[in-house]
PDB file of C-alpha atoms and ligand atoms in Angstrom:
ATOM      1  CA  MET A  30       0.000   0.000   0.000  1.00  0.00           C
ATOM      2  CA  ARG A  31       1.119   3.510  -0.715  1.00  0.00           C
ATOM      3  CA  SER A  32       2.783   5.229   2.188  1.00  0.00           C
ATOM      4  CA  TYR A  33       0.338   7.553   3.897  1.00  0.00           C
ATOM      5  CA  ARG A  34       3.214   9.517   5.271  1.00  0.00           C
ATOM      6  CA  LYS A  35       3.965  10.702   1.785  1.00  0.00           C
ATOM      7  CA  LEU A  36       0.715  12.597   1.786  1.00  0.00           C
ATOM      8  CA  LEU A  37       0.316  15.918   3.469  1.00  0.00           C
ATOM      9  CA  ARG A  38      -3.102  16.318   4.863  1.00  0.00           C
ATOM     10  CA  ARG A  39      -4.510  19.683   5.590  1.00  0.00           C
ATOM     11  CA  THR A  40      -7.721  20.981   7.014  1.00  0.00           C
ATOM     12  CA  THR A  41      -9.095  24.194   5.662  1.00  0.00           C
ATOM     13  CA  ALA A  42     -10.093  27.001   7.957  1.00  0.00           C
ATOM     14  CA  ALA A  43     -13.686  26.052   7.266  1.00  0.00           C
ATOM     15  CA  GLY A  44     -13.077  22.636   8.723  1.00  0.00           C
ATOM     16  CA  ALA A  45     -13.277  20.628   5.532  1.00  0.00           C
ATOM     17  CA  ILE A  46     -10.296  18.364   5.206  1.00  0.00           C
ATOM     18  CA  ALA A  47      -8.378  17.992   2.059  1.00  0.00           C
ATOM     19  CA  LEU A  48      -5.334  16.225   0.843  1.00  0.00           C
ATOM     20  CA  ALA A  49      -2.985  19.041   0.096  1.00  0.00           C
ATOM     21  CA  ALA A  50       0.013  17.666  -1.682  1.00  0.00           C
ATOM     22  CA  PHE A  51       2.750  15.104  -1.845  1.00  0.00           C
ATOM     23  CA  SER A  52       5.629  14.737   0.474  1.00  0.00           C
ATOM     24  CA  LEU A  53       8.011  17.479  -0.470  1.00  0.00           C
ATOM     25  CA  GLN A  54       7.119  20.608   1.370  1.00  0.00           C
ATOM     26  CA  SER A  55       8.436  22.709  -1.473  1.00  0.00           C
ATOM     27  CA  GLY A  56       6.052  20.950  -3.795  1.00  0.00           C
ATOM     28  CA  SER A  57       3.059  21.461  -1.575  1.00  0.00           C
ATOM     29  CA  ALA A  58       2.937  25.223  -1.387  1.00  0.00           C
ATOM     30  CA  GLY A  59      -0.041  26.460  -3.283  1.00  0.00           C
ATOM     31  CA  ALA A  60      -1.096  23.044  -4.488  1.00  0.00           C
ATOM     32  CA  ALA A  61      -4.823  22.697  -4.944  1.00  0.00           C
ATOM     33  CA  PRO A  62      -6.483  20.519  -2.324  1.00  0.00           C
ATOM     34  CA  ALA A  63      -7.846  17.303  -3.730  1.00  0.00           C
ATOM     35  CA  PRO A  64     -10.220  14.788  -2.191  1.00  0.00           C
ATOM     36  CA  ASP A  65      -8.522  12.004  -0.317  1.00  0.00           C
ATOM     37  CA  PRO A  66      -8.816   8.794  -2.309  1.00  0.00           C
ATOM     38  CA  THR A  67      -8.143   6.638   0.729  1.00  0.00           C
ATOM     39  CA  GLY A  68     -11.008   8.078   2.720  1.00  0.00           C
ATOM     40  CA  SER A  69      -8.645   8.080   5.662  1.00  0.00           C
ATOM     41  CA  VAL A  70      -8.125  11.751   5.950  1.00  0.00           C
ATOM     42  CA  HIS A  71     -10.756  13.070   8.269  1.00  0.00           C
ATOM     43  CA  THR A  72     -10.358  12.919  12.041  1.00  0.00           C
ATOM     44  CA  LYS A  73     -10.363  14.240  15.780  1.00  0.00           C
ATOM     45  CA  VAL A  74      -8.871  12.380  18.630  1.00  0.00           C
ATOM     46  CA  VAL A  75     -10.431   8.929  18.262  1.00  0.00           C
ATOM     47  CA  GLY A  76     -11.696   7.065  21.298  1.00  0.00           C
ATOM     48  CA  GLY A  77     -11.299  10.066  23.575  1.00  0.00           C
ATOM     49  CA  SER A  78     -13.413  12.293  25.766  1.00  0.00           C
ATOM     50  CA  LYS A  79     -13.884  16.024  26.238  1.00  0.00           C
ATOM     51  CA  ALA A  80     -11.107  17.925  27.962  1.00  0.00           C
ATOM     52  CA  ALA A  81     -12.133  20.238  30.784  1.00  0.00           C
ATOM     53  CA  GLN A  82     -11.746  23.997  30.362  1.00  0.00           C
ATOM     54  CA  GLY A  83      -8.234  24.857  31.521  1.00  0.00           C
ATOM     55  CA  GLU A  84      -7.041  21.256  31.656  1.00  0.00           C
ATOM     56  CA  PHE A  85      -4.469  21.703  28.860  1.00  0.00           C
ATOM     57  CA  PRO A  86      -4.058  25.485  28.713  1.00  0.00           C
ATOM     58  CA  PHE A  87      -1.016  25.252  26.441  1.00  0.00           C
ATOM     59  CA  MET A  88      -3.130  23.781  23.606  1.00  0.00           C
ATOM     60  CA  VAL A  89      -3.604  25.924  20.525  1.00  0.00           C
ATOM     61  CA  ARG A  90      -5.778  25.469  17.459  1.00  0.00           C
ATOM     62  CA  LEU A  91      -4.222  26.751  14.244  1.00  0.00           C
ATOM     63  CA  SER A  92      -6.330  28.128  11.409  1.00  0.00           C
ATOM     64  CA  MET A  93      -4.917  25.820   8.734  1.00  0.00           C
ATOM     65  CA  GLY A  94      -6.529  22.964  10.641  1.00  0.00           C
ATOM     66  CA  CYS A  95      -3.724  21.787  12.870  1.00  0.00           C
ATOM     67  CA  GLY A  96      -2.977  21.751  16.565  1.00  0.00           C
ATOM     68  CA  GLY A  97       0.001  23.151  18.410  1.00  0.00           C
ATOM     69  CA  ALA A  98       1.374  23.813  21.865  1.00  0.00           C
ATOM     70  CA  LEU A  99       2.787  26.968  23.394  1.00  0.00           C
ATOM     71  CA  TYR A 100       6.556  26.554  23.564  1.00  0.00           C
ATOM     72  CA  THR A 101       6.853  30.119  24.815  1.00  0.00           C
ATOM     73  CA  LYS A 102       4.032  32.618  25.277  1.00  0.00           C
ATOM     74  CA  ASP A 103       4.478  33.813  21.709  1.00  0.00           C
ATOM     75  CA  ILE A 104       5.869  30.737  19.936  1.00  0.00           C
ATOM     76  CA  VAL A 105       3.769  27.699  18.998  1.00  0.00           C
ATOM     77  CA  LEU A 106       5.391  24.316  18.378  1.00  0.00           C
ATOM     78  CA  THR A 107       3.566  22.423  15.630  1.00  0.00           C
ATOM     79  CA  ALA A 108       4.305  20.013  12.763  1.00  0.00           C
ATOM     80  CA  ALA A 109       6.394  20.906   9.703  1.00  0.00           C
ATOM     81  CA  HIS A 110       3.721  19.387   7.471  1.00  0.00           C
ATOM     82  CA  CYS A 111       1.226  21.941   8.804  1.00  0.00           C
ATOM     83  CA  VAL A 112       3.132  24.887   7.321  1.00  0.00           C
ATOM     84  CA  ASP A 113       4.390  25.905   3.887  1.00  0.00           C
ATOM     85  CA  GLY A 114       8.029  26.704   4.566  1.00  0.00           C
ATOM     86  CA  SER A 115       9.855  29.381   6.533  1.00  0.00           C
ATOM     87  CA  GLY A 116       9.708  33.146   6.553  1.00  0.00           C
ATOM     88  CA  PRO A 117       7.429  36.069   7.365  1.00  0.00           C
ATOM     89  CA  ASN A 118       3.833  34.858   7.537  1.00  0.00           C
ATOM     90  CA  THR A 119       0.802  36.719   8.878  1.00  0.00           C
ATOM     91  CA  SER A 120      -1.772  34.276   7.519  1.00  0.00           C
ATOM     92  CA  ILE A 121      -2.078  31.864  10.439  1.00  0.00           C
ATOM     93  CA  THR A 122      -4.425  32.490  13.353  1.00  0.00           C
ATOM     94  CA  ALA A 123      -3.834  30.755  16.667  1.00  0.00           C
ATOM     95  CA  THR A 124      -6.837  30.260  18.953  1.00  0.00           C
ATOM     96  CA  ALA A 125      -6.084  29.698  22.622  1.00  0.00           C
ATOM     97  CA  GLY A 126      -7.575  29.713  26.082  1.00  0.00           C
ATOM     98  CA  VAL A 127     -10.669  27.641  25.352  1.00  0.00           C
ATOM     99  CA  VAL A 128     -11.750  24.056  24.836  1.00  0.00           C
ATOM    100  CA  ASP A 129     -14.793  25.280  22.846  1.00  0.00           C
ATOM    101  CA  LEU A 130     -13.574  26.942  19.662  1.00  0.00           C
ATOM    102  CA  GLN A 131     -16.836  28.917  19.555  1.00  0.00           C
ATOM    103  CA  ASP A 132     -16.432  30.256  23.079  1.00  0.00           C
ATOM    104  CA  ALA A 133     -16.585  34.066  23.071  1.00  0.00           C
ATOM    105  CA  ALA A 134     -13.642  34.008  25.492  1.00  0.00           C
ATOM    106  CA  ALA A 135     -11.352  32.504  22.850  1.00  0.00           C
ATOM    107  CA  VAL A 136      -8.181  34.528  22.324  1.00  0.00           C
ATOM    108  CA  LYS A 137      -7.048  34.767  18.704  1.00  0.00           C
ATOM    109  CA  VAL A 138      -3.621  35.965  17.639  1.00  0.00           C
ATOM    110  CA  ASN A 139      -2.057  36.053  14.190  1.00  0.00           C
ATOM    111  CA  SER A 140       1.324  34.720  13.192  1.00  0.00           C
ATOM    112  CA  THR A 141       4.228  36.920  12.192  1.00  0.00           C
ATOM    113  CA  GLN A 142       6.803  34.285  11.189  1.00  0.00           C
ATOM    114  CA  VAL A 143       7.082  30.582  10.519  1.00  0.00           C
ATOM    115  CA  LEU A 144      10.191  28.481  10.957  1.00  0.00           C
ATOM    116  CA  GLN A 145       9.922  25.018   9.428  1.00  0.00           C
ATOM    117  CA  ALA A 146      12.442  22.394  10.547  1.00  0.00           C
ATOM    118  CA  PRO A 147      15.612  22.860   8.511  1.00  0.00           C
ATOM    119  CA  GLY A 148      15.947  20.033   5.995  1.00  0.00           C
ATOM    120  CA  TYR A 149      12.304  18.941   6.285  1.00  0.00           C
ATOM    121  CA  ASN A 150      11.403  16.854   3.249  1.00  0.00           C
ATOM    122  CA  GLY A 151       8.386  14.850   4.344  1.00  0.00           C
ATOM    123  CA  LYS A 152      10.284  12.099   6.142  1.00  0.00           C
ATOM    124  CA  GLY A 153      11.044  12.774   9.795  1.00  0.00           C
ATOM    125  CA  LYS A 154      11.903  16.258  11.091  1.00  0.00           C
ATOM    126  CA  ASP A 155       8.199  17.022  11.334  1.00  0.00           C
ATOM    127  CA  TRP A 156       8.341  20.106  13.527  1.00  0.00           C
ATOM    128  CA  ALA A 157       7.908  23.845  13.022  1.00  0.00           C
ATOM    129  CA  LEU A 158       7.625  27.001  15.091  1.00  0.00           C
ATOM    130  CA  ILE A 159       5.103  29.770  14.602  1.00  0.00           C
ATOM    131  CA  LYS A 160       5.866  33.175  16.079  1.00  0.00           C
ATOM    132  CA  LEU A 161       2.795  35.107  17.251  1.00  0.00           C
ATOM    133  CA  ALA A 162       2.132  38.826  16.971  1.00  0.00           C
ATOM    134  CA  LYS A 163       1.738  39.058  20.736  1.00  0.00           C
ATOM    135  CA  PRO A 164       2.163  36.800  23.743  1.00  0.00           C
ATOM    136  CA  LEU A 165      -0.732  34.673  24.952  1.00  0.00           C
ATOM    137  CA  ASP A 166      -1.503  34.773  28.638  1.00  0.00           C
ATOM    138  CA  GLN A 167      -1.391  30.982  29.036  1.00  0.00           C
ATOM    139  CA  PRO A 168       1.055  28.472  30.525  1.00  0.00           C
ATOM    140  CA  THR A 169       3.607  26.953  28.175  1.00  0.00           C
ATOM    141  CA  LEU A 170       4.409  23.252  27.708  1.00  0.00           C
ATOM    142  CA  LYS A 171       7.930  22.133  28.527  1.00  0.00           C
ATOM    143  CA  ILE A 172       9.581  19.873  25.933  1.00  0.00           C
ATOM    144  CA  ALA A 173      11.516  16.668  26.628  1.00  0.00           C
ATOM    145  CA  GLU A 174      15.247  17.272  26.272  1.00  0.00           C
ATOM    146  CA  ASP A 175      16.280  13.641  26.643  1.00  0.00           C
ATOM    147  CA  THR A 176      14.726  10.230  26.074  1.00  0.00           C
ATOM    148  CA  LYS A 177      14.223   9.407  29.749  1.00  0.00           C
ATOM    149  CA  LEU A 178      10.445   9.832  29.700  1.00  0.00           C
ATOM    150  CA  ASN A 179       9.829   8.571  26.168  1.00  0.00           C
ATOM    151  CA  ASN A 180       7.869   5.678  27.598  1.00  0.00           C
ATOM    152  CA  GLY A 181       4.752   4.854  29.585  1.00  0.00           C
ATOM    153  CA  ASP A 182       1.315   6.300  28.917  1.00  0.00           C
ATOM    154  CA  PHE A 183       0.907   9.517  26.988  1.00  0.00           C
ATOM    155  CA  THR A 184      -1.894  12.055  26.745  1.00  0.00           C
ATOM    156  CA  ILE A 185      -3.018  13.249  23.319  1.00  0.00           C
ATOM    157  CA  ALA A 186      -5.428  16.105  22.657  1.00  0.00           C
ATOM    158  CA  GLY A 187      -6.845  17.934  19.677  1.00  0.00           C
ATOM    159  CA  TRP A 188      -9.806  19.275  17.729  1.00  0.00           C
ATOM    160  CA  GLY A 189      -9.271  16.885  14.817  1.00  0.00           C
ATOM    161  CA  ALA A 190     -11.561  14.131  13.605  1.00  0.00           C
ATOM    162  CA  ASP A 191     -13.038  11.624  16.043  1.00  0.00           C
ATOM    163  CA  LYS A 192     -12.869   8.808  13.513  1.00  0.00           C
ATOM    164  CA  GLU A 193     -11.471   8.184  10.061  1.00  0.00           C
ATOM    165  CA  GLY A 194     -13.459  10.373   7.761  1.00  0.00           C
ATOM    166  CA  GLY A 195     -15.039  12.200  10.706  1.00  0.00           C
ATOM    167  CA  ASP A 196     -15.523  15.928  11.181  1.00  0.00           C
ATOM    168  CA  GLN A 197     -13.275  18.391  12.912  1.00  0.00           C
ATOM    169  CA  GLN A 198     -14.424  18.971  16.462  1.00  0.00           C
ATOM    170  CA  ARG A 199     -15.758  22.052  18.201  1.00  0.00           C
ATOM    171  CA  TYR A 200     -14.633  20.826  21.647  1.00  0.00           C
ATOM    172  CA  LEU A 201     -11.111  19.725  22.553  1.00  0.00           C
ATOM    173  CA  LEU A 202     -10.874  15.959  22.947  1.00  0.00           C
ATOM    174  CA  LYS A 203      -8.287  14.007  24.896  1.00  0.00           C
ATOM    175  CA  ALA A 204      -7.225  10.394  25.244  1.00  0.00           C
ATOM    176  CA  THR A 205      -4.451   8.228  26.668  1.00  0.00           C
ATOM    177  CA  VAL A 206      -2.232   6.034  24.511  1.00  0.00           C
ATOM    178  CA  PRO A 207       0.631   3.734  25.511  1.00  0.00           C
ATOM    179  CA  PHE A 208       4.170   4.005  24.132  1.00  0.00           C
ATOM    180  CA  VAL A 209       4.981   1.632  21.269  1.00  0.00           C
ATOM    181  CA  ASP A 210       8.667   0.803  20.822  1.00  0.00           C
ATOM    182  CA  ASP A 211      10.529   1.231  17.543  1.00  0.00           C
ATOM    183  CA  ALA A 212      10.635  -2.500  16.782  1.00  0.00           C
ATOM    184  CA  ALA A 213       6.875  -2.852  17.109  1.00  0.00           C
ATOM    185  CA  CYS A 214       6.291   0.343  15.157  1.00  0.00           C
ATOM    186  CA  GLN A 215       8.611  -0.818  12.391  1.00  0.00           C
ATOM    187  CA  LYS A 216       6.553  -3.989  12.217  1.00  0.00           C
ATOM    188  CA  ALA A 217       3.604  -1.783  11.355  1.00  0.00           C
ATOM    189  CA  TYR A 218       5.311   0.654   9.028  1.00  0.00           C
ATOM    190  CA  GLY A 219       8.663  -0.765   7.878  1.00  0.00           C
ATOM    191  CA  ASP A 220      10.878   1.782   6.170  1.00  0.00           C
ATOM    192  CA  GLN A 221       8.247   4.494   6.376  1.00  0.00           C
ATOM    193  CA  LEU A 222       9.288   4.950   9.991  1.00  0.00           C
ATOM    194  CA  THR A 223      12.334   7.071  10.829  1.00  0.00           C
ATOM    195  CA  PRO A 224      12.994   5.638  14.287  1.00  0.00           C
ATOM    196  CA  GLY A 225      15.415   8.322  15.471  1.00  0.00           C
ATOM    197  CA  ASP A 226      13.009  11.093  14.534  1.00  0.00           C
ATOM    198  CA  GLU A 227       9.737   9.433  15.478  1.00  0.00           C
ATOM    199  CA  ILE A 228       8.065   7.924  18.521  1.00  0.00           C
ATOM    200  CA  CYS A 229       4.970   5.758  18.198  1.00  0.00           C
ATOM    201  CA  ALA A 230       1.971   5.339  20.492  1.00  0.00           C
ATOM    202  CA  GLY A 231      -1.327   3.544  20.414  1.00  0.00           C
ATOM    203  CA  LYS A 232      -3.131   0.374  21.342  1.00  0.00           C
ATOM    204  CA  VAL A 233      -1.523  -1.866  18.760  1.00  0.00           C
ATOM    205  CA  ASP A 234      -3.633  -4.949  19.420  1.00  0.00           C
ATOM    206  CA  ALA A 235      -7.037  -3.400  19.941  1.00  0.00           C
ATOM    207  CA  GLY A 236      -6.790  -0.077  18.116  1.00  0.00           C
ATOM    208  CA  GLY A 237      -9.608   2.331  18.914  1.00  0.00           C
ATOM    209  CA  VAL A 238      -7.652   5.223  20.416  1.00  0.00           C
ATOM    210  CA  ASP A 239      -5.527   7.610  18.378  1.00  0.00           C
ATOM    211  CA  THR A 240      -5.021  11.063  17.037  1.00  0.00           C
ATOM    212  CA  CYS A 241      -6.447  11.683  13.607  1.00  0.00           C
ATOM    213  CA  GLN A 242      -6.611  14.245  10.795  1.00  0.00           C
ATOM    214  CA  GLY A 243      -6.669  17.767  12.181  1.00  0.00           C
ATOM    215  CA  ASP A 244      -4.761  16.785  15.301  1.00  0.00           C
ATOM    216  CA  SER A 245      -1.450  17.152  13.500  1.00  0.00           C
ATOM    217  CA  GLY A 246       0.995  19.493  15.110  1.00  0.00           C
ATOM    218  CA  GLY A 247      -0.588  19.055  18.505  1.00  0.00           C
ATOM    219  CA  PRO A 248       1.384  17.717  21.443  1.00  0.00           C
ATOM    220  CA  MET A 249       1.663  14.242  22.922  1.00  0.00           C
ATOM    221  CA  PHE A 250       2.661  14.653  26.550  1.00  0.00           C
ATOM    222  CA  ARG A 251       3.006  13.035  29.967  1.00  0.00           C
ATOM    223  CA  LYS A 252       3.868  14.036  33.496  1.00  0.00           C
ATOM    224  CA  ASP A 253       7.517  14.397  34.442  1.00  0.00           C
ATOM    225  CA  ASP A 254       8.970  13.338  37.786  1.00  0.00           C
ATOM    226  CA  ALA A 255       7.868  16.641  39.303  1.00  0.00           C
ATOM    227  CA  GLY A 256       4.286  16.151  38.123  1.00  0.00           C
ATOM    228  CA  GLN A 257       4.559  18.771  35.380  1.00  0.00           C
ATOM    229  CA  TRP A 258       3.322  18.153  31.837  1.00  0.00           C
ATOM    230  CA  LEU A 259       6.172  17.403  29.456  1.00  0.00           C
ATOM    231  CA  GLN A 260       5.856  17.233  25.675  1.00  0.00           C
ATOM    232  CA  VAL A 261       7.357  14.060  24.186  1.00  0.00           C
ATOM    233  CA  GLY A 262       5.733  14.070  20.743  1.00  0.00           C
ATOM    234  CA  ILE A 263       4.133  16.090  17.956  1.00  0.00           C
ATOM    235  CA  VAL A 264       1.197  14.523  16.071  1.00  0.00           C
ATOM    236  CA  SER A 265       2.590  13.564  12.675  1.00  0.00           C
ATOM    237  CA  TRP A 266       1.004  10.652  10.804  1.00  0.00           C
ATOM    238  CA  GLY A 267      -0.474   7.177  10.815  1.00  0.00           C
ATOM    239  CA  GLU A 268      -2.207   4.798   8.472  1.00  0.00           C
ATOM    240  CA  GLY A 269      -5.849   5.658   8.904  1.00  0.00           C
ATOM    241  CA  CYS A 270      -6.748   6.347  12.517  1.00  0.00           C
ATOM    242  CA  ALA A 271      -6.975   4.001  15.471  1.00  0.00           C
ATOM    243  CA  ARG A 272      -6.650   0.904  13.317  1.00  0.00           C
ATOM    244  CA  PRO A 273      -5.386  -2.219  15.086  1.00  0.00           C
ATOM    245  CA  GLY A 274      -1.750  -2.805  14.162  1.00  0.00           C
ATOM    246  CA  LYS A 275      -1.278   0.823  13.054  1.00  0.00           C
ATOM    247  CA  PRO A 276      -0.090   3.043  15.917  1.00  0.00           C
ATOM    248  CA  GLY A 277       0.074   6.813  15.657  1.00  0.00           C
ATOM    249  CA  VAL A 278       3.458   8.262  14.714  1.00  0.00           C
ATOM    250  CA  TYR A 279       4.724  11.383  16.470  1.00  0.00           C
ATOM    251  CA  SER A 280       7.814  13.516  16.036  1.00  0.00           C
ATOM    252  CA  GLU A 281      10.225  12.551  18.816  1.00  0.00           C
ATOM    253  CA  VAL A 282      10.594  15.880  20.578  1.00  0.00           C
ATOM    254  CA  SER A 283      13.726  14.929  22.537  1.00  0.00           C
ATOM    255  CA  THR A 284      15.577  14.368  19.247  1.00  0.00           C
ATOM    256  CA  PHE A 285      14.863  17.935  18.176  1.00  0.00           C
ATOM    257  CA  ALA A 286      14.920  19.730  21.515  1.00  0.00           C
ATOM    258  CA  ALA A 287      18.245  21.480  20.890  1.00  0.00           C
ATOM    259  CA  ASN A 288      17.195  22.481  17.370  1.00  0.00           C
ATOM    260  CA  ILE A 289      13.842  23.739  18.597  1.00  0.00           C
ATOM    261  CA  LYS A 290      15.533  25.810  21.288  1.00  0.00           C
ATOM    262  CA  LYS A 291      17.934  27.303  18.772  1.00  0.00           C
ATOM    263  CA  ALA A 292      15.137  28.023  16.285  1.00  0.00           C
ATOM    264  CA  ALA A 293      13.068  29.719  18.981  1.00  0.00           C
ATOM    265  CA  GLY A 294      16.069  31.900  19.740  1.00  0.00           C
ATOM    266  CA  GLU A 295      16.185  32.929  16.107  1.00  0.00           C
ATOM    267  CA  LEU A 296      12.530  33.953  16.389  1.00  0.00           C
ATOM    268  CA  GLY A 297      13.356  36.102  19.356  1.00  0.00           C
ATOM    269  CA  GLY A 298      11.872  33.658  21.823  1.00  0.00           C
TER     270      GLY A 298
HETATM  271  N1  LIG B 326      -1.417  13.931   9.413  1.00  0.00           N
HETATM  272  C1  LIG B 326      -2.568  14.134  10.250  1.00  0.00           C
HETATM  273  C2  LIG B 326      -2.941  15.610  10.317  1.00  0.00           C
HETATM  274  O1  LIG B 326      -2.442  16.371   9.499  1.00  0.00           O
HETATM  275  C3  LIG B 326      -2.413  13.493  11.600  1.00  0.00           C
HETATM  276  C4  LIG B 326      -2.651  12.066  11.490  1.00  0.00           C
HETATM  277  C5  LIG B 326      -2.411  11.330  12.742  1.00  0.00           C
HETATM  278  N2  LIG B 326      -2.828   9.995  12.493  1.00  0.00           N
HETATM  279  C6  LIG B 326      -2.814   9.013  13.347  1.00  0.00           C
HETATM  280  N3  LIG B 326      -3.302   7.875  12.985  1.00  0.00           N
HETATM  281  N4  LIG B 326      -2.346   9.177  14.570  1.00  0.00           N
HETATM  282  O2  LIG B 326      -3.818  16.006  11.034  1.00  0.00           O
END
């Protein structure tokens, strides 16, 4: 079967999901959205439940139909496949401070700059930073700087589809997924996986719980030893959503922590 990771999936601001382009970021800019032939492209967190207001205050919804997390008060960490390259960019709106995207209390801020992972080409390195026009008055999410906590149970959250082919969600959904080691994930995905760049999670045997289309760019996180949330992953890809034998694949944040820190510095963060 064709590698799903070679497809960039994008949700429009209106919430309709479309398949944007093929793997090379440079080739995707401006490409016309086309319907997804696999029918696998629509999703929210699958198998989850509603998050409480204020439960994950670092969560951000991005107007291109992705998720993100506040790395600093004015820099959002998201997925490289959610953006169209690096440079000045005022076209993205970040919505924060609410679980209900229609809540009148939602705070919306525009982007000023995008920094896509250097060398991103659709395989691994799926991270990007978005600089905001002004700081958001919300807590940030610390990122994992080593592999120590790249194990155990992880929390996922997002406004993406709640099943393959499902609609984007108005309310933030959350779920818990267990770590899946590289060997097991390679069993599912073979060479499509870039083990050093990616960390997998999901209920491999049963399926049923996963991120899905529209959750991309959002964080996968767990508690650290001090009981603080720590980001270990960025929603990246998977074959379908929540299928048995097909775990979700996330950018391995610890691998990129130094690069992310440096990039944030370049954005004045
Ligand atoms: N690429 C998707 C997006 O842009 C995320 C897919 C995650 N899939 C999964 N099975 N965990 O929203």
